[in-house]
Amino acid sequence: MDEVVKIINDIKAGNIKPIYFLMGEEPYYIDKITEYLENNLLTEEEKGFNQMVLYGRDVTVEDIVGNAKRYPMMAERQVVIVKEAQELSRTIDKLESYAENPQPTTVLVMAYKYKTLDKRKKVTKVLGKHGLVYESKKMYENQVGEWIKRVLKGRGYDIEPKAMAMLVEFLGNDLSRIANELTKLEIILPKGSTITPNHIEENIGFSKDFNVFEFRKAIGEKNQLKAYQIAAYFANNTKDNPLVVTTGLVFSFFSSLLQYHGLKDKSPANVAKVLKVNPYFLKDYDVALRHYPMKKVSAIVGKLRDIDVKSKGVGANALPHGDLLKEMLVTIFN
């Protein structure tokens, strides 16, 4: 995120590169930088003749270079933006000759999402020498909570820890999807508001009481009544609570718990780092650690593998989801 802020600040200061090659597994920041360049390099009057948006599936590298070599009309520069540039991955090396001598009055923006260039290749080195190469990496889930807090703080909002954890639990590290959901909340809530679990439940659709997050917590606490109540809710709402997702998250919980048992350094900072979990959830792991000894956790992990296979329809004779959830809980609690 700091690198993105620097890129934007450099552009604002007039330090504009002739080429921006934006690549990586996380599309959110690629889209944000592209959007900023698209909206701010030219005035509205200049854009008509001097800004062009192309799509990788519709053009060749030769087409892009041809457009980039044009001169601007009645403006200081022209902007050529190539979205979905990863569609040109097989021929992207052809960009090398242009990158060695880019048109000084053109800003070429390549949005190369979900993929990266080999940093050892000459084309990558040339792009970095004469332009800017930015790699947008996927964020670990245990980092997403702090990202949400920073984004909301910048927009004048706060968020309760449980509400933040719910977003991470259900949306993972998909920053674009999380940002869309936060925008929905900002439309509804006045600036200065604190986002609560109720806001998440009412406006995004995640139940604050009957969700995998609470299911996992009940299991960790050995709260059998609550766990079976949530399982029954899941069985009656299979569309919103797919068994394969529930099984996967519970399996992940016990796999992490097994790893936790084996850690010598059980300090919160080290546990969050090693397990790659949101620090908010550490108390759930601490409680479960006391309830489930290492040998029991190992046996549960083995059984959950079998249930996971059954949840995908292998050898289960189409057992109802409710029966498989009960089998899961019987295995865990007994």
Short mmCIF file of C-alpha atoms in Angstrom, two decimals:
data_model
loop_
_atom_site.label_atom_id
_atom_site.label_comp_id
_atom_site.label_asym_id
_atom_site.label_seq_id
_atom_site.Cartn_x
_atom_site.Cartn_y
_atom_site.Cartn_z
CA MET A 1 0.00 0.00 0.00
CA ASP A 2 2.89 2.39 0.78
CA GLU A 3 4.28 1.79 -2.70
CA VAL A 4 0.91 2.66 -4.24
CA VAL A 5 0.76 5.90 -2.23
CA LYS A 6 4.27 6.79 -3.47
CA ILE A 7 3.29 6.12 -7.10
CA ILE A 8 0.21 8.35 -6.77
CA ASN A 9 2.15 11.09 -4.98
CA ASP A 10 4.84 11.05 -7.70
CA ILE A 11 2.16 11.46 -10.37
CA LYS A 12 0.61 14.36 -8.42
CA ALA A 13 4.08 15.97 -8.21
CA GLY A 14 4.47 15.75 -11.99
CA ASN A 15 6.98 12.88 -11.94
CA ILE A 16 5.17 10.93 -14.65
CA LYS A 17 6.71 7.84 -16.26
CA PRO A 18 6.34 7.08 -19.99
CA ILE A 19 5.31 3.48 -19.15
CA TYR A 20 3.40 2.02 -16.20
CA PHE A 21 3.47 -1.78 -16.25
CA LEU A 22 1.11 -2.86 -13.46
CA MET A 23 1.10 -6.60 -12.82
CA GLY A 24 0.32 -9.19 -10.16
CA GLU A 25 -2.17 -11.49 -8.47
CA GLU A 26 -4.08 -8.73 -6.63
CA PRO A 27 -6.15 -6.73 -9.16
CA TYR A 28 -7.39 -4.13 -6.66
CA TYR A 29 -4.33 -1.86 -6.71
CA ILE A 30 -3.75 -2.37 -10.43
CA ASP A 31 -7.28 -1.08 -11.01
CA LYS A 32 -6.82 1.81 -8.59
CA ILE A 33 -3.57 3.06 -10.18
CA THR A 34 -5.01 2.61 -13.68
CA GLU A 35 -8.15 4.50 -12.67
CA TYR A 36 -6.09 7.35 -11.22
CA LEU A 37 -3.99 7.67 -14.38
CA GLU A 38 -7.10 7.50 -16.54
CA ASN A 39 -8.85 10.24 -14.59
CA ASN A 40 -6.04 12.65 -13.82
CA LEU A 41 -3.37 12.86 -16.52
CA LEU A 42 -5.49 14.80 -19.03
CA THR A 43 -8.24 17.38 -18.79
CA GLU A 44 -11.71 16.41 -20.01
CA GLU A 45 -11.15 18.49 -23.14
CA GLU A 46 -7.85 16.76 -23.90
CA LYS A 47 -9.20 13.22 -23.42
CA GLY A 48 -11.31 13.23 -26.59
CA PHE A 49 -8.29 13.23 -28.93
CA ASN A 50 -5.50 12.08 -26.64
CA GLN A 51 -6.76 9.25 -24.41
CA MET A 52 -7.29 5.77 -25.73
CA VAL A 53 -8.47 2.68 -23.82
CA LEU A 54 -7.64 -0.66 -25.43
CA TYR A 55 -8.29 -4.24 -24.30
CA GLY A 56 -5.70 -6.99 -24.51
CA ARG A 57 -8.07 -9.50 -26.10
CA ASP A 58 -8.80 -7.11 -28.99
CA VAL A 59 -5.33 -5.84 -29.94
CA THR A 60 -1.77 -6.97 -30.61
CA VAL A 61 1.42 -5.59 -29.11
CA GLU A 62 2.10 -4.06 -32.54
CA ASP A 63 -1.25 -2.21 -32.35
CA ILE A 64 -0.35 -0.87 -28.92
CA VAL A 65 3.10 0.30 -30.04
CA GLY A 66 1.60 1.93 -33.13
CA ASN A 67 -0.82 3.93 -30.99
CA ALA A 68 1.86 4.78 -28.42
CA LYS A 69 4.11 6.27 -31.13
CA ARG A 70 1.50 8.79 -32.23
CA TYR A 71 1.90 12.44 -31.28
CA PRO A 72 -0.67 14.18 -29.08
CA MET A 73 -3.11 16.68 -30.56
CA MET A 74 -3.22 20.11 -28.92
CA ALA A 75 -1.98 18.66 -25.63
CA GLU A 76 1.29 18.03 -23.81
CA ARG A 77 0.84 14.28 -23.85
CA GLN A 78 -1.41 11.41 -24.87
CA VAL A 79 -2.43 8.45 -22.68
CA VAL A 80 -2.79 4.88 -23.98
CA ILE A 81 -4.33 2.47 -21.48
CA VAL A 82 -4.36 -1.28 -22.11
CA LYS A 83 -6.77 -3.12 -19.80
CA GLU A 84 -6.68 -6.92 -19.43
CA ALA A 85 -3.14 -6.78 -20.85
CA GLN A 86 -2.48 -10.30 -19.50
CA GLU A 87 -4.30 -11.54 -22.63
CA LEU A 88 -1.07 -10.61 -24.47
CA SER A 89 1.19 -12.74 -22.25
CA ARG A 90 2.42 -14.91 -25.14
CA THR A 91 3.69 -11.95 -27.15
CA ILE A 92 4.46 -9.40 -24.44
CA ASP A 93 8.22 -9.69 -25.14
CA LYS A 94 7.55 -7.69 -28.33
CA LEU A 95 7.07 -4.65 -26.11
CA GLU A 96 10.80 -4.67 -25.37
CA SER A 97 11.91 -2.59 -28.36
CA TYR A 98 9.36 0.16 -27.59
CA ALA A 99 10.31 0.11 -23.88
CA GLU A 100 13.94 0.74 -24.81
CA ASN A 101 12.96 4.03 -26.48
CA PRO A 102 9.46 5.04 -25.36
CA GLN A 103 7.70 8.03 -26.91
CA PRO A 104 8.30 10.89 -24.42
CA THR A 105 4.90 12.47 -25.09
CA THR A 106 2.98 9.22 -24.45
CA VAL A 107 2.03 7.60 -21.16
CA LEU A 108 1.46 3.90 -21.79
CA VAL A 109 -0.40 2.04 -19.03
CA MET A 110 -0.44 -1.76 -19.11
CA ALA A 111 -2.87 -3.38 -16.63
CA TYR A 112 -1.47 -6.93 -16.57
CA LYS A 113 -3.66 -8.61 -13.95
CA TYR A 114 -3.36 -12.04 -12.27
CA LYS A 115 0.06 -12.66 -13.83
CA THR A 116 3.61 -11.38 -13.50
CA LEU A 117 6.55 -11.01 -15.85
CA ASP A 118 9.70 -13.00 -15.16
CA LYS A 119 11.97 -10.48 -13.45
CA ARG A 120 15.00 -12.11 -15.09
CA LYS A 121 13.77 -11.39 -18.60
CA LYS A 122 15.14 -8.46 -20.54
CA VAL A 123 11.69 -7.01 -21.26
CA THR A 124 11.02 -6.69 -17.51
CA LYS A 125 14.36 -5.03 -16.87
CA VAL A 126 13.91 -2.59 -19.77
CA LEU A 127 10.39 -1.69 -18.62
CA GLY A 128 11.72 -1.00 -15.13
CA LYS A 129 14.64 1.06 -16.43
CA HIS A 130 12.64 3.39 -18.68
CA GLY A 131 9.27 3.19 -16.96
CA LEU A 132 7.74 1.80 -13.79
CA VAL A 133 7.02 -1.86 -13.03
CA TYR A 134 4.69 -2.41 -10.07
CA GLU A 135 3.79 -5.86 -8.72
CA SER A 136 0.52 -6.09 -6.80
CA LYS A 137 0.78 -9.07 -4.45
CA LYS A 138 -2.06 -10.91 -2.75
CA MET A 139 -2.46 -9.94 0.88
CA TYR A 140 -2.45 -12.62 3.57
CA GLU A 141 -5.79 -12.94 5.35
CA ASN A 142 -4.22 -11.99 8.68
CA GLN A 143 -3.26 -8.63 7.11
CA VAL A 144 -6.67 -7.84 5.64
CA GLY A 145 -8.26 -6.68 8.90
CA GLU A 146 -5.71 -3.91 9.37
CA TRP A 147 -6.15 -2.97 5.70
CA ILE A 148 -9.91 -2.61 6.23
CA LYS A 149 -9.31 -0.40 9.28
CA ARG A 150 -6.87 1.83 7.36
CA VAL A 151 -9.22 2.20 4.39
CA LEU A 152 -12.19 3.05 6.60
CA LYS A 153 -10.17 5.48 8.72
CA GLY A 154 -9.11 7.30 5.57
CA ARG A 155 -12.78 7.63 4.62
CA GLY A 156 -13.89 8.81 8.07
CA TYR A 157 -15.27 5.56 9.51
CA ASP A 158 -14.38 3.04 12.22
CA ILE A 159 -15.25 -0.65 12.56
CA GLU A 160 -15.76 -3.00 15.49
CA PRO A 161 -13.35 -5.97 15.69
CA LYS A 162 -16.08 -8.57 15.22
CA ALA A 163 -17.52 -6.76 12.19
CA MET A 164 -14.04 -6.59 10.68
CA ALA A 165 -13.48 -10.28 11.40
CA MET A 166 -16.80 -11.17 9.76
CA LEU A 167 -15.78 -9.41 6.55
CA VAL A 168 -12.43 -11.20 6.49
CA GLU A 169 -14.02 -14.53 7.32
CA PHE A 170 -16.57 -14.36 4.51
CA LEU A 171 -14.72 -12.42 1.85
CA GLY A 172 -11.17 -13.61 2.51
CA ASN A 173 -8.44 -11.51 0.90
CA ASP A 174 -10.47 -10.38 -2.12
CA LEU A 175 -9.78 -6.65 -1.71
CA SER A 176 -11.98 -5.59 -4.63
CA ARG A 177 -15.00 -7.40 -3.21
CA ILE A 178 -14.35 -6.07 0.30
CA ALA A 179 -13.99 -2.52 -1.06
CA ASN A 180 -17.34 -2.87 -2.88
CA GLU A 181 -19.08 -3.98 0.32
CA LEU A 182 -17.50 -1.12 2.30
CA THR A 183 -18.75 1.34 -0.33
CA LYS A 184 -22.30 -0.01 0.17
CA LEU A 185 -22.02 0.63 3.90
CA GLU A 186 -20.64 4.14 3.35
CA ILE A 187 -23.68 5.02 1.21
CA ILE A 188 -25.99 4.03 4.09
CA LEU A 189 -24.02 5.24 7.12
CA PRO A 190 -23.04 8.85 7.84
CA LYS A 191 -19.37 9.74 8.14
CA GLY A 192 -18.00 9.22 11.62
CA SER A 193 -20.05 6.00 12.08
CA THR A 194 -18.62 2.83 13.57
CA ILE A 195 -19.52 -0.26 11.53
CA THR A 196 -20.96 -3.02 13.72
CA PRO A 197 -21.85 -6.71 13.19
CA ASN A 198 -25.50 -5.62 12.91
CA HIS A 199 -24.60 -3.36 9.98
CA ILE A 200 -22.84 -6.28 8.28
CA GLU A 201 -25.81 -8.58 8.86
CA GLU A 202 -28.48 -6.10 7.75
CA ASN A 203 -26.72 -4.67 4.71
CA ILE A 204 -24.34 -7.33 3.43
CA GLY A 205 -26.24 -10.48 4.37
CA PHE A 206 -23.97 -12.31 6.79
CA SER A 207 -25.80 -13.49 9.89
CA LYS A 208 -23.94 -12.34 12.99
CA ASP A 209 -25.13 -15.37 14.98
CA PHE A 210 -25.42 -18.19 12.43
CA ASN A 211 -22.25 -18.23 10.37
CA VAL A 212 -19.10 -20.29 10.01
CA PHE A 213 -17.28 -17.80 12.19
CA GLU A 214 -19.67 -18.52 15.12
CA PHE A 215 -19.83 -22.23 14.25
CA ARG A 216 -16.07 -22.52 14.52
CA LYS A 217 -16.09 -20.55 17.77
CA ALA A 218 -18.76 -22.81 19.30
CA ILE A 219 -16.73 -25.88 18.33
CA GLY A 220 -13.59 -24.39 19.87
CA GLU A 221 -15.48 -23.67 23.11
CA LYS A 222 -17.07 -27.15 23.04
CA ASN A 223 -20.46 -25.41 23.16
CA GLN A 224 -22.35 -28.36 21.73
CA LEU A 225 -25.83 -26.82 21.94
CA LYS A 226 -24.84 -23.75 19.94
CA ALA A 227 -22.81 -25.78 17.44
CA TYR A 228 -25.77 -28.10 16.72
CA GLN A 229 -28.14 -25.10 16.42
CA ILE A 230 -25.89 -23.48 13.83
CA ALA A 231 -25.48 -26.82 12.02
CA ALA A 232 -29.27 -27.11 11.79
CA TYR A 233 -29.46 -23.57 10.40
CA PHE A 234 -26.80 -24.44 7.79
CA ALA A 235 -28.70 -27.60 6.82
CA ASN A 236 -31.83 -25.51 6.19
CA ASN A 237 -29.93 -22.80 4.31
CA THR A 238 -27.54 -24.78 2.15
CA LYS A 239 -27.41 -22.21 -0.64
CA ASP A 240 -25.91 -19.55 1.61
CA ASN A 241 -23.86 -22.04 3.62
CA PRO A 242 -22.33 -24.62 1.24
CA LEU A 243 -21.14 -27.71 3.08
CA VAL A 244 -17.86 -27.80 1.21
CA VAL A 245 -17.04 -24.27 2.46
CA THR A 246 -18.04 -25.08 6.05
CA THR A 247 -15.99 -28.27 6.05
CA GLY A 248 -13.02 -26.51 4.51
CA LEU A 249 -13.00 -23.76 7.13
CA VAL A 250 -13.40 -26.17 10.05
CA PHE A 251 -10.63 -28.34 8.60
CA SER A 252 -8.43 -25.24 8.28
CA PHE A 253 -9.19 -24.34 11.92
CA PHE A 254 -8.10 -27.72 13.27
CA SER A 255 -5.08 -27.89 10.96
CA SER A 256 -3.97 -24.52 12.34
CA LEU A 257 -4.71 -25.74 15.87
CA LEU A 258 -2.47 -28.75 15.26
CA GLN A 259 0.28 -26.40 14.11
CA TYR A 260 -0.33 -24.20 17.18
CA HIS A 261 0.19 -27.20 19.49
CA GLY A 262 3.61 -27.74 17.92
CA LEU A 263 4.84 -24.15 18.28
CA LYS A 264 7.57 -23.45 20.81
CA ASP A 265 6.96 -19.71 20.70
CA LYS A 266 3.29 -19.27 21.57
CA SER A 267 3.41 -15.48 21.86
CA PRO A 268 0.39 -13.82 20.15
CA ALA A 269 2.52 -12.06 17.55
CA ASN A 270 4.31 -15.27 16.54
CA VAL A 271 1.12 -17.36 16.50
CA ALA A 272 -0.68 -14.84 14.26
CA LYS A 273 2.33 -14.72 11.94
CA VAL A 274 2.89 -18.48 11.69
CA LEU A 275 -0.77 -19.48 11.44
CA LYS A 276 -1.53 -16.52 9.15
CA VAL A 277 -4.72 -15.75 11.08
CA ASN A 278 -6.38 -12.48 12.00
CA PRO A 279 -5.20 -11.55 15.54
CA TYR A 280 -8.86 -11.10 16.50
CA PHE A 281 -9.34 -14.87 16.23
CA LEU A 282 -6.39 -15.81 18.47
CA LYS A 283 -8.55 -16.04 21.57
CA ASP A 284 -10.67 -18.68 19.79
CA TYR A 285 -7.53 -20.72 19.13
CA ASP A 286 -6.38 -20.30 22.75
CA VAL A 287 -9.71 -21.62 24.04
CA ALA A 288 -9.68 -24.55 21.59
CA LEU A 289 -6.09 -25.37 22.53
CA ARG A 290 -7.25 -26.08 26.09
CA HIS A 291 -10.23 -28.17 24.99
CA TYR A 292 -8.52 -30.29 22.33
CA PRO A 293 -5.19 -32.00 23.08
CA MET A 294 -2.79 -32.59 20.20
CA LYS A 295 -3.68 -36.28 19.78
CA LYS A 296 -7.41 -35.46 19.56
CA VAL A 297 -6.79 -32.67 17.05
CA SER A 298 -4.78 -35.02 14.87
CA ALA A 299 -7.63 -37.56 14.86
CA ILE A 300 -10.17 -34.82 14.03
CA VAL A 301 -8.09 -33.58 11.10
CA GLY A 302 -7.99 -37.13 9.69
CA LYS A 303 -11.75 -37.57 10.02
CA LEU A 304 -12.49 -34.15 8.52
CA ARG A 305 -10.61 -35.21 5.40
CA ASP A 306 -13.13 -38.04 4.97
CA ILE A 307 -16.10 -35.72 5.55
CA ASP A 308 -14.65 -33.22 3.07
CA VAL A 309 -14.53 -35.95 0.43
CA LYS A 310 -18.13 -36.90 1.22
CA SER A 311 -19.22 -33.25 1.03
CA LYS A 312 -18.01 -33.27 -2.56
CA GLY A 313 -20.21 -36.27 -3.34
CA VAL A 314 -17.58 -39.02 -3.28
CA GLY A 315 -18.74 -42.23 -1.62
CA ALA A 316 -21.42 -40.52 0.43
CA ASN A 317 -24.48 -41.93 -1.36
CA ALA A 318 -25.89 -38.39 -1.52
CA LEU A 319 -26.15 -38.02 2.26
CA PRO A 320 -28.08 -34.88 3.29
CA HIS A 321 -25.87 -31.97 4.37
CA GLY A 322 -27.44 -32.05 7.81
CA ASP A 323 -26.32 -35.66 8.35
CA LEU A 324 -22.77 -34.84 7.32
CA LEU A 325 -22.68 -31.84 9.66
CA LYS A 326 -23.92 -34.05 12.52
CA GLU A 327 -21.25 -36.61 11.66
CA MET A 328 -18.66 -33.83 11.79
CA LEU A 329 -19.81 -32.65 15.23
CA VAL A 330 -20.04 -36.16 16.67
CA THR A 331 -16.47 -36.76 15.53
CA ILE A 332 -15.26 -33.52 17.07
CA PHE A 333 -17.10 -33.69 20.40
CA ASN A 334 -16.71 -37.42 21.16
#
